[in-house]
CSV table of C-alpha atoms in Angstrom, one decimal:
chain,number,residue,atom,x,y,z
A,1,UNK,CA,-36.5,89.6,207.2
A,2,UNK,CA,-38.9,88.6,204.2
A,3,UNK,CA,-38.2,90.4,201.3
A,4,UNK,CA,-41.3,90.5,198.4
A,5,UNK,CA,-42.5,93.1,195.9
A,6,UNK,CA,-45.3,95.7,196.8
A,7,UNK,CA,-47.9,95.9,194.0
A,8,UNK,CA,-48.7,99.5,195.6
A,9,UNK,CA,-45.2,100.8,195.9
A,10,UNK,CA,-43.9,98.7,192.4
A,11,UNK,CA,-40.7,97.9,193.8
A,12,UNK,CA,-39.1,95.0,194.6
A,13,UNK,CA,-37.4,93.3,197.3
A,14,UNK,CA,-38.9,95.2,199.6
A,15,UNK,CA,-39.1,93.7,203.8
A,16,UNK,CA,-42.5,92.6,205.2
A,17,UNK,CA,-43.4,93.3,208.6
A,18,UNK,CA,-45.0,91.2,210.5
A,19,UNK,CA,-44.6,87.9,208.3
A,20,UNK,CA,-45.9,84.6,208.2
A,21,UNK,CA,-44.9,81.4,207.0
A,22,UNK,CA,-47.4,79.0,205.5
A,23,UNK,CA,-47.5,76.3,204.3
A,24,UNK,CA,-49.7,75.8,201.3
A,25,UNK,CA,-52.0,72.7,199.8
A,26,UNK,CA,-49.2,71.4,197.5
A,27,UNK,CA,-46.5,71.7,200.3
A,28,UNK,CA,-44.6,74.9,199.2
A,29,UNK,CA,-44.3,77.9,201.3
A,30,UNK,CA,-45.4,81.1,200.9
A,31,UNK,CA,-44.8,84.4,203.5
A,32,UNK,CA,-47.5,86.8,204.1
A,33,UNK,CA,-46.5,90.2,205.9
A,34,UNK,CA,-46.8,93.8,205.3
A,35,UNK,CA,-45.2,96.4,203.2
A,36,UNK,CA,-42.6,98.5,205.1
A,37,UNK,CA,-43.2,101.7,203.4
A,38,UNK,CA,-46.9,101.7,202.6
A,39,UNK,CA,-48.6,99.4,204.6
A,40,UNK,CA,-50.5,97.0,202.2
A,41,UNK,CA,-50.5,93.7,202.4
A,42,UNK,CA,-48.1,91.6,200.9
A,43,UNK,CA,-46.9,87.9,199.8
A,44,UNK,CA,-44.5,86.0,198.6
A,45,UNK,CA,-43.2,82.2,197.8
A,46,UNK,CA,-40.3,80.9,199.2
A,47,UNK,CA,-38.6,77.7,198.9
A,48,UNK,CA,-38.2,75.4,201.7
A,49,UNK,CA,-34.5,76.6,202.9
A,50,UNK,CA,-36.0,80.4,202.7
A,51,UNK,CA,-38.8,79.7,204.8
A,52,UNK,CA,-36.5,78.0,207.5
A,53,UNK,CA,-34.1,80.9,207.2
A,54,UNK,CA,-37.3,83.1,208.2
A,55,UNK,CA,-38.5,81.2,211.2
A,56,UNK,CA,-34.9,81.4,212.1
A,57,UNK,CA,-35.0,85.6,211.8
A,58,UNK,CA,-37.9,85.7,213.8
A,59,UNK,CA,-41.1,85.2,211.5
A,60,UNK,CA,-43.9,83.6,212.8
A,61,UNK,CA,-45.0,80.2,212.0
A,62,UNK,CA,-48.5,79.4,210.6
A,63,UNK,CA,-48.8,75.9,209.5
């Protein structure tokens, strides 16, 4: 699972559902999902071994 911080909630390391790896213009990767708790949405960067790591857990791919 993705973990990112919620502006809503102001925690960190908090798991998305329903996340998304993508790839963005300059060729890092970033995961988009929802909070757990509250429901907003949600993003975070990830370097190139997290965002393999995540496709490996189950998140979807989007690039």
């Amino acid at each position: 699972m993705v973990k990112g911080y919620c502006v809503k909630c102001k925690e960190k390391d908090i798991e998305m559902k329903d996340s998304e790896i993508t790839q963005t213009v300059r060729g890092g990767f970033m995961a988009k999902g929802t909070c757990s708790r509250c429901g907003t949405r949600m993003s975070a960067m990830l370097s190139k071994e997290n965002a393999e790591k995540a496709l490996e857990e189950g998140s979807k791919k989007s690039f």
